[in-house]
Tab-separated table of C-alpha atoms and ligand atoms in Angstrom:
chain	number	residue	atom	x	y	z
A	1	UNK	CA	23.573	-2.337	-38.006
A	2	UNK	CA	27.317	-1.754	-38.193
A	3	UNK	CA	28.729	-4.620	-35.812
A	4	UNK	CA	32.151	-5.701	-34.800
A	5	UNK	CA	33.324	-9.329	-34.524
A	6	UNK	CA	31.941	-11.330	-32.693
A	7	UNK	CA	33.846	-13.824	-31.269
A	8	UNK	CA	30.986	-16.174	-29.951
A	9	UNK	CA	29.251	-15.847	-33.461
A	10	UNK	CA	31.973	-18.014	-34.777
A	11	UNK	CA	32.056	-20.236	-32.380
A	12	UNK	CA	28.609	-20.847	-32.894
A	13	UNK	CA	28.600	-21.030	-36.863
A	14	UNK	CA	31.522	-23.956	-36.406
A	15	UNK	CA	29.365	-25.660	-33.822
A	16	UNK	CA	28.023	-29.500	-34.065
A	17	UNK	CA	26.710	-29.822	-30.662
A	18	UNK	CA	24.974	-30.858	-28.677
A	19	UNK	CA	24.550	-27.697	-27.154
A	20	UNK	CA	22.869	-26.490	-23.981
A	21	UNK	CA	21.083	-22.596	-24.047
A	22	UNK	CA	20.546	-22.210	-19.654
A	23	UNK	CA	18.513	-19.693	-18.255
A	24	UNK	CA	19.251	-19.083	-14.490
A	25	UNK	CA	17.555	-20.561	-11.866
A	26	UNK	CA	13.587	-19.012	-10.485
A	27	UNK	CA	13.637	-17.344	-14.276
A	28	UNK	CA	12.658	-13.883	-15.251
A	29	UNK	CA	11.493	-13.126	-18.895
A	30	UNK	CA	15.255	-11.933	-19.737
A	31	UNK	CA	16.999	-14.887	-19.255
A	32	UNK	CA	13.985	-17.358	-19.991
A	33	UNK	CA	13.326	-15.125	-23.544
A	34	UNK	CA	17.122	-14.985	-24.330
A	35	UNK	CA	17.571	-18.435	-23.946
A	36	UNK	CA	13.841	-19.326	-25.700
A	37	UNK	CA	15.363	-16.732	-29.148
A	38	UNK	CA	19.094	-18.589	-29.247
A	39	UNK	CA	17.205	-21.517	-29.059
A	40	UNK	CA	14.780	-20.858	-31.420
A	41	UNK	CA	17.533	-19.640	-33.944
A	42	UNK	CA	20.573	-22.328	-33.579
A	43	UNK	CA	17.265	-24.730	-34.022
A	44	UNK	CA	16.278	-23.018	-36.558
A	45	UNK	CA	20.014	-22.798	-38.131
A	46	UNK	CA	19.801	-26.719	-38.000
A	47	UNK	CA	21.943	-26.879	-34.256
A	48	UNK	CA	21.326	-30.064	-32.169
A	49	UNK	CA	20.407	-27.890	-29.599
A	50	UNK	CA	18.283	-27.965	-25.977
A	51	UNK	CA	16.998	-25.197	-23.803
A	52	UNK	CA	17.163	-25.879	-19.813
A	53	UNK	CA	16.282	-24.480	-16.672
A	54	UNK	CA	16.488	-26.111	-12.938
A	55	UNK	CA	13.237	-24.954	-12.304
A	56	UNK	CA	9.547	-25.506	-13.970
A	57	UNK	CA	8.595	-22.683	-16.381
A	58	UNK	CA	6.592	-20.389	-14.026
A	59	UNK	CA	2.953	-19.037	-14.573
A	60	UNK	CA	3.752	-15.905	-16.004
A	61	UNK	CA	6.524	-16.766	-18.402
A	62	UNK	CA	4.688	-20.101	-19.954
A	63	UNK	CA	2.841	-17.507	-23.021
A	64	UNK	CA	6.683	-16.911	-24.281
A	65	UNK	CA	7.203	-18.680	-27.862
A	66	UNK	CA	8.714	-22.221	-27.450
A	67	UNK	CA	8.583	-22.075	-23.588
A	68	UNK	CA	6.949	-25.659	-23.405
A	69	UNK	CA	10.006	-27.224	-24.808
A	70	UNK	CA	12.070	-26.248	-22.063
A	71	UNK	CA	13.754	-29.335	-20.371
A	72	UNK	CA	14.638	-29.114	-16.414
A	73	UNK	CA	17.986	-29.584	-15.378
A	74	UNK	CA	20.314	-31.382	-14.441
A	75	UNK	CA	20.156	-33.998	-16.952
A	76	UNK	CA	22.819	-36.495	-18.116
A	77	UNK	CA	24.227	-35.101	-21.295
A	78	UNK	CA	27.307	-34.277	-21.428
A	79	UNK	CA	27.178	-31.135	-24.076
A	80	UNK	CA	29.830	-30.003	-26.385
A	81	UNK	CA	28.550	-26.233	-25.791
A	82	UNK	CA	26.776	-24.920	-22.467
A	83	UNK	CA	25.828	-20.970	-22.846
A	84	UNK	CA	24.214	-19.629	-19.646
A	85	UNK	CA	22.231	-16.068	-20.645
A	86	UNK	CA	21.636	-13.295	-18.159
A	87	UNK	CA	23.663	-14.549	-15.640
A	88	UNK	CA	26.865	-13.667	-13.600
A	89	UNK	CA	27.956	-17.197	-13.772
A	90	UNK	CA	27.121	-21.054	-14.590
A	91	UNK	CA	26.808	-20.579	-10.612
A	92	UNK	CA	23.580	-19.465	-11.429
A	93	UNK	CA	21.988	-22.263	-13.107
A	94	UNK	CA	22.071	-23.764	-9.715
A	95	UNK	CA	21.623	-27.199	-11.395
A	96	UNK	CA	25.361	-29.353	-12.639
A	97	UNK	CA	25.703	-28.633	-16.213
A	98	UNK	CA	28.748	-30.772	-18.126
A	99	UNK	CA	29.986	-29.128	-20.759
A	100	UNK	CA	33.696	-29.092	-22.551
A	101	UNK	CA	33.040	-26.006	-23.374
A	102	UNK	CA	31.236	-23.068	-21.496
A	103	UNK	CA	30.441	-19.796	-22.454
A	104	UNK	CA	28.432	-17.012	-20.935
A	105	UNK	CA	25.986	-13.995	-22.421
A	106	UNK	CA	24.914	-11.117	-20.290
A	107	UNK	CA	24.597	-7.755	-19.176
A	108	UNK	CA	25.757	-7.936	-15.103
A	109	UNK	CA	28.958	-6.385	-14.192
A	110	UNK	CA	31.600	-8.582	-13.080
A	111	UNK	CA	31.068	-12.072	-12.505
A	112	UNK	CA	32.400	-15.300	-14.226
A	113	UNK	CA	34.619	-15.564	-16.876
A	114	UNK	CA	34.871	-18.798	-19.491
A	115	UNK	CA	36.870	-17.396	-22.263
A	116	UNK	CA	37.080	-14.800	-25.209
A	117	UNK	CA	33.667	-15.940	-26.311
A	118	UNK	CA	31.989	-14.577	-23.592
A	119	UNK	CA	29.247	-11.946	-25.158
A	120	UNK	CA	29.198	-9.479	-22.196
A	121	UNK	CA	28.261	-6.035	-22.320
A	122	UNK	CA	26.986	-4.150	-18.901
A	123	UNK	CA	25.394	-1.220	-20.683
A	124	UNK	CA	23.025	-3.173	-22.501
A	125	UNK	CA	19.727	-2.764	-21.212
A	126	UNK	CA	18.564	-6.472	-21.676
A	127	UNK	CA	20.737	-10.357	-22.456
A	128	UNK	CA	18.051	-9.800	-24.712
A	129	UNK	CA	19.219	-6.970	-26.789
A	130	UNK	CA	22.481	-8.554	-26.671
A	131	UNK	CA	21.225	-11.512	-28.241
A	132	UNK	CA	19.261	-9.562	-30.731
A	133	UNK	CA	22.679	-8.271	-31.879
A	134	UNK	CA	24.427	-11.613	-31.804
A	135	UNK	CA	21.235	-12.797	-34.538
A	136	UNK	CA	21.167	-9.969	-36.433
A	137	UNK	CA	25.153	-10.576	-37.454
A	138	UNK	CA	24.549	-13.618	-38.127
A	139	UNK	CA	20.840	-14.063	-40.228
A	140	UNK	CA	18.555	-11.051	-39.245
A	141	UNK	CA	16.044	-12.709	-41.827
A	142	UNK	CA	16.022	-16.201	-39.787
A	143	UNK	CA	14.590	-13.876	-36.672
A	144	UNK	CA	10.540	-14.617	-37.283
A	145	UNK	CA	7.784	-13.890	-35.084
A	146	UNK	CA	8.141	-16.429	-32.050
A	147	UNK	CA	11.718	-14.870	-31.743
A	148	UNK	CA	11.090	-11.630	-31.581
A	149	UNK	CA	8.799	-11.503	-29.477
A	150	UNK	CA	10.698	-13.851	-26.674
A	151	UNK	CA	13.167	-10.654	-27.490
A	152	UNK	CA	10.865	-8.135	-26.886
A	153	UNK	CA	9.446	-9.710	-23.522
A	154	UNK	CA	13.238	-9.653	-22.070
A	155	UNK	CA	13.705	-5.836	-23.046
A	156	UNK	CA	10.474	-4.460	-22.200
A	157	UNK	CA	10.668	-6.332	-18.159
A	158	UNK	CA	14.339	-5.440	-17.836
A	159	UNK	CA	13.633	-1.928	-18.907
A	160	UNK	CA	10.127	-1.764	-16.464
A	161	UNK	CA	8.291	-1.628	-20.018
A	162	UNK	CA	10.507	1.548	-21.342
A	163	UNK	CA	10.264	3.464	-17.761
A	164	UNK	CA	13.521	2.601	-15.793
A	165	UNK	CA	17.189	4.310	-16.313
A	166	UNK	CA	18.547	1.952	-18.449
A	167	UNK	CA	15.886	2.958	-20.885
A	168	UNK	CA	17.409	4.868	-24.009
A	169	UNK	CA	17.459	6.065	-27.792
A	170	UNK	CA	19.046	2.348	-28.492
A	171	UNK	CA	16.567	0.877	-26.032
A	172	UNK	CA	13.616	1.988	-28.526
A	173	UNK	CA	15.420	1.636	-31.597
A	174	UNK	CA	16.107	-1.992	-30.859
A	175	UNK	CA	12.160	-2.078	-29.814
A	176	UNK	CA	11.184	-0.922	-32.807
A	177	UNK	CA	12.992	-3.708	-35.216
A	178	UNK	CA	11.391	-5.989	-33.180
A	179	UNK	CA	8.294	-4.499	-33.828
A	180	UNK	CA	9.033	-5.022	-37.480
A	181	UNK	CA	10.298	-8.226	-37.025
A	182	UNK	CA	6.252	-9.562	-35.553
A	183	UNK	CA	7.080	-8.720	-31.941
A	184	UNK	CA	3.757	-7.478	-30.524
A	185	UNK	CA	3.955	-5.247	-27.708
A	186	UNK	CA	0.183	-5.107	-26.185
A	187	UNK	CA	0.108	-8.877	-26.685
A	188	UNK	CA	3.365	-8.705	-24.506
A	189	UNK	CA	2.248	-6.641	-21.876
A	190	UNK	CA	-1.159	-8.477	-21.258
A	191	UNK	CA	0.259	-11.582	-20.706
A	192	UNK	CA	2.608	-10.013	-17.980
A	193	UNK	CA	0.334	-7.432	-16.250
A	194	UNK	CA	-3.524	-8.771	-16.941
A	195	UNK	CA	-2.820	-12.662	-15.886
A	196	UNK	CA	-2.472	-12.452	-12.274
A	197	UNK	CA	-4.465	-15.106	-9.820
A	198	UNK	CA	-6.331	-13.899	-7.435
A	199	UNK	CA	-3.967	-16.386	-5.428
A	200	UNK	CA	-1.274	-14.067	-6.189
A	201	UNK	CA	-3.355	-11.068	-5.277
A	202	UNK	CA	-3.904	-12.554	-1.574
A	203	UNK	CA	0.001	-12.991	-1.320
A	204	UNK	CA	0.409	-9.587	-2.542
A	205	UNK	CA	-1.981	-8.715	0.638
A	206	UNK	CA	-0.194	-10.591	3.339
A	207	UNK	CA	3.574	-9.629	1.906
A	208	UNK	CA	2.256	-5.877	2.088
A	209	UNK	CA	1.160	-6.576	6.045
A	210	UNK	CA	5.256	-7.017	6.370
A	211	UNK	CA	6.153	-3.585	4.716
A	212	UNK	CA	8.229	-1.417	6.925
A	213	UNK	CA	10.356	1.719	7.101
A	214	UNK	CA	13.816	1.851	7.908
A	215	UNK	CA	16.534	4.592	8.365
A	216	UNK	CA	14.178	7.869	8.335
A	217	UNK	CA	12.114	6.576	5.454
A	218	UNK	CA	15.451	6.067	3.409
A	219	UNK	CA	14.885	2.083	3.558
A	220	UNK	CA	11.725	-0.215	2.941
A	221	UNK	CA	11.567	-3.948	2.741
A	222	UNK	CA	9.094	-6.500	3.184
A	223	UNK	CA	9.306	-9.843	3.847
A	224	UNK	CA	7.887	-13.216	2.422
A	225	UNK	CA	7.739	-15.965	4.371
A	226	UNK	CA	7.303	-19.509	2.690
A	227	UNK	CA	3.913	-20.264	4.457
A	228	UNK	CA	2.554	-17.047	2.731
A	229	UNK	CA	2.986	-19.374	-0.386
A	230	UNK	CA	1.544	-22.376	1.324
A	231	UNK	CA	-1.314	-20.043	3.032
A	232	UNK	CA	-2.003	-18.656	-0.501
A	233	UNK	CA	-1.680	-21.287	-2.864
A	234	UNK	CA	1.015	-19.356	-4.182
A	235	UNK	CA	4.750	-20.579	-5.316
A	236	UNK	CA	8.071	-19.203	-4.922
A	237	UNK	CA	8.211	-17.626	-8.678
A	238	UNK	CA	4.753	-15.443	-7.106
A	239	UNK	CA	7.425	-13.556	-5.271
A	240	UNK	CA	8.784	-12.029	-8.225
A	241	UNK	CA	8.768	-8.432	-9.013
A	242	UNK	CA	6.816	-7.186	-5.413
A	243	UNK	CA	10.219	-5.730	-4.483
A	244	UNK	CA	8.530	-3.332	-6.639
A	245	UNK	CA	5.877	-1.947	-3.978
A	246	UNK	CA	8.109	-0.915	-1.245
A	247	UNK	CA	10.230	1.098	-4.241
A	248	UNK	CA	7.293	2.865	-5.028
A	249	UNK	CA	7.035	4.886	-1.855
A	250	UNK	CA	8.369	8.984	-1.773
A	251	UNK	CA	11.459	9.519	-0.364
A	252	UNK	CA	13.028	5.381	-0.512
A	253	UNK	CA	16.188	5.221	-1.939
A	254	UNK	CA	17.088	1.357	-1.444
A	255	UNK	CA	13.942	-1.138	-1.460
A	256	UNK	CA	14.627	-4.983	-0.751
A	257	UNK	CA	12.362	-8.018	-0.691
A	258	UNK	CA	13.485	-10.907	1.842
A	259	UNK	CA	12.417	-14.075	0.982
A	260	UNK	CA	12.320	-17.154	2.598
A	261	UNK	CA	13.350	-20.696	0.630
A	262	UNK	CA	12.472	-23.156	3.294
A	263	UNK	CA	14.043	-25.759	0.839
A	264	UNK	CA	17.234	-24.374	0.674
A	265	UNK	CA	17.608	-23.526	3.774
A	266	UNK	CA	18.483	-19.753	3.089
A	267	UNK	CA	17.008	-15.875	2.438
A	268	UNK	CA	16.479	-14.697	-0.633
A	269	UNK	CA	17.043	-11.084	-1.261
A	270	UNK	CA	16.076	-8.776	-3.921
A	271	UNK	CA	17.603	-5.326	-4.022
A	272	UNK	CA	16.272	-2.113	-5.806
A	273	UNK	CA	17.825	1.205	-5.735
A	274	UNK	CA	16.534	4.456	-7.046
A	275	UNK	CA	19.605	5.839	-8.504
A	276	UNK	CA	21.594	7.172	-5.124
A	277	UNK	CA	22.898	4.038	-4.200
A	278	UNK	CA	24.309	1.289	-5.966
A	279	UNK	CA	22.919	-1.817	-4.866
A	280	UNK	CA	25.132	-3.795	-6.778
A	281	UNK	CA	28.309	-3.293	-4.212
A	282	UNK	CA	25.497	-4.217	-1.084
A	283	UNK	CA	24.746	-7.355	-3.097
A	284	UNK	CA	28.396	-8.233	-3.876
A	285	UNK	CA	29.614	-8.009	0.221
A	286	UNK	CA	26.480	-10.317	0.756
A	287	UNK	CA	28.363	-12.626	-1.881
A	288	UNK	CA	25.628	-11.895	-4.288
A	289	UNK	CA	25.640	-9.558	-7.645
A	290	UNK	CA	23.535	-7.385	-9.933
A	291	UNK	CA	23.238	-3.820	-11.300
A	292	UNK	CA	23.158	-0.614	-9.638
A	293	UNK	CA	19.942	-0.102	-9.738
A	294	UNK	CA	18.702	-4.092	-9.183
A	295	UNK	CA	20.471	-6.703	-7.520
A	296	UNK	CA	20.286	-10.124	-5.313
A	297	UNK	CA	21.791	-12.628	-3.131
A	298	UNK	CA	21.487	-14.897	-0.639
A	299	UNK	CA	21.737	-14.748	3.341
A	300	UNK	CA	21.369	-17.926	5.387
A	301	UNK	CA	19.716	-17.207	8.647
A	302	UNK	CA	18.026	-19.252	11.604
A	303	UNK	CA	15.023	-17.005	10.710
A	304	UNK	CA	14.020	-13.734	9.168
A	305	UNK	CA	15.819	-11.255	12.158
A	306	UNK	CA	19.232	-12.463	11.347
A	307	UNK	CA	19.133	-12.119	7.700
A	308	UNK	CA	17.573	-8.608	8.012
A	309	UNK	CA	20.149	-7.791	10.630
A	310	UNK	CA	22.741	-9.089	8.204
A	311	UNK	CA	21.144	-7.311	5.208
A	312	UNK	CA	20.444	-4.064	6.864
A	313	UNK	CA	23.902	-3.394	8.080
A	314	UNK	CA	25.136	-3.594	4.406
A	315	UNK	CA	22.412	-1.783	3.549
A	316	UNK	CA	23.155	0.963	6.019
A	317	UNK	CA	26.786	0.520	4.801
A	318	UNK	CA	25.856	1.557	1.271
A	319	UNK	CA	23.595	4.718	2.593
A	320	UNK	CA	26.725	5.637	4.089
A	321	UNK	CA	29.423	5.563	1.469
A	322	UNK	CA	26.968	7.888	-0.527
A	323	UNK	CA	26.692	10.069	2.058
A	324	UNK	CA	22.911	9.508	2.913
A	325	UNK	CA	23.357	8.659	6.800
A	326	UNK	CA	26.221	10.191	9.004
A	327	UNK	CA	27.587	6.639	10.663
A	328	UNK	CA	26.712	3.011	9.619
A	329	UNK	CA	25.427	2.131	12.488
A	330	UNK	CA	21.568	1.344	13.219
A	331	UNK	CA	19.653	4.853	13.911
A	332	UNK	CA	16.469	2.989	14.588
A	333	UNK	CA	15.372	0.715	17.038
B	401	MN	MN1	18.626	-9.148	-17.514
């Protein structure tokens, strides 16, 4: 592959350490599998070198290559080099990382800036894939097996397995050299869609109870309330990806999932669009981020009416500036 500089490349080569790979905080398989392949690598390339994440690997990331070596931050170190992956900012992390020096490695738009080693690129369809181009400049023979496939696992979720927009010619070309390289896509996909509890599927059960309609049809949501974890044996990372149901319906054009973190006092919200709307700006006047098509942030509310309130008149906001409702104001009761 034909690449330009890289400025983080030599950054890295000169490197001593220590050095600190961060995934954000309640992980998804992009950032958990970029940070698990740079890890795996600058290990491999002889790097005193640590991979960290403020929370506990969840359930159905634990199968990736090298995840039980992941250490939970904060912790003590002070690191020469902190590089958080697939995320808008160090922010992110949600745990205090010292570093002297800090650079970041996604595929968000906007965000946090640390310097002219940042590796950002918002048409890449995975941190991932960006990675995978950051490795192959450097060694494309030190990428084995384990890497690869922590690769793989961060393009095929990000993508919705090679189904959502950001799927393209470049998307399966980079697929197939991890292929080559020992990544192994059914492997991949039964760990993520065939390992479900059936804790997870009475969650699923309760959360669906909470799906409604909003604006015409134009709008679904549903809501998780922390003692649907507690009443299901389920956990917080349990919540991920069932944004996904009330997207599914005909004729919704912005799906979110409200969730409830009883710890931190605040909403969670996930945002999906289906191409009309870009979810990203709703997310940003929430003081949150994302893509157009995915997003997130965080409301804090006295209960679930006031974030919804909150998050449905941004919503309703965004369904406006496209053109979708005639007034940004509430049209049902
Ligand atoms: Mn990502």
């Amino acid at each position: 592959m034909v690449e330009h500089s890289i400025p983080l490349l030599e950054l890295l080569k000169e490197e001593e350490g220590p050095i600190l790979v961060a995934s954000h905080e309640n992980p998804d398989a992009d950032t958990l599998g970029s940070a698990l392949a740079l890890y795996l690598f600058l290990k491999k390339k002889g790097k005193r070198v640590v991979v960290g994440c403020k929370d506990k690997v969840p359930h159905f990331l634990d199968f990736l290559p090298g995840a039980e070596e992941v250490i939970r931050l904060p912790v003590e170190e002070v690191f020469n080099l902190a590089i958080v992956v697939d995320a808008s900012g160090f922010y992110r992390v949600n745990a205090e990382v010292k570093a002297f020096k800090k650079v970041r490695i996604d595929h968000h738009i906007g965000g946090d800036f640390y310097g002219e080693q940042d590796y950002i690129d918002p048409e890449a369809p995975s941190t991932t894939a960006l990675i995978y181009r950051l490795l192959c400049a450097w060694d494309s023979s030190a990428i084995d097996e384990d890497i690869a496939n922590n690769l793989y696992a961060g393009l095929a979720t990000d993508t919705g397995f090679f189904k959502y927009s950001n799927t393209n010619a470049e998307t399966f070309r980079i697929a197939k050299e991890l292929v080559e390289l020992g990544a192994k896509p059914h492997w991949t996909y039964v760990n993520f869609a065939e390992r479900e509890s059936i804790n997870k599927m009475k969650l699923i059960s309760k959360v669906l109870e909470t799906l409604t309609l909003h604006e015409e049809g134009l709008v679904a949501g549903i809501i998780i309330l922390d003692r649907f974890f507690r009443e299901t044996g389920c956990e917080y990372a349990d919540s991920e990806g069932l944004v996904n149901y009330p997207r599914s319906i005909e004729g919704v054009e912005v799906a979110y999932a409200l969730i409830e973190n009883r710890e931190e006092g605040l909403w969670k919200v996930s945002l999906r669009s289906k191409g009309r709307v870009d979810v990203a700006k709703i997310a940003q006047s929430l003081g949150g981020g994302g893509h157009k098509y995915a997003s997130g942030c965080k409301i804090r509310a006295e209960d679930y009416r006031g974030a919804l309130d909150e998050l449905l008149s941004a919503v309703r906001e965004g369904l406006y500036v496209e053109g979708l409702i005639k007034q940004a104001v509430s049209q049902t009761a």
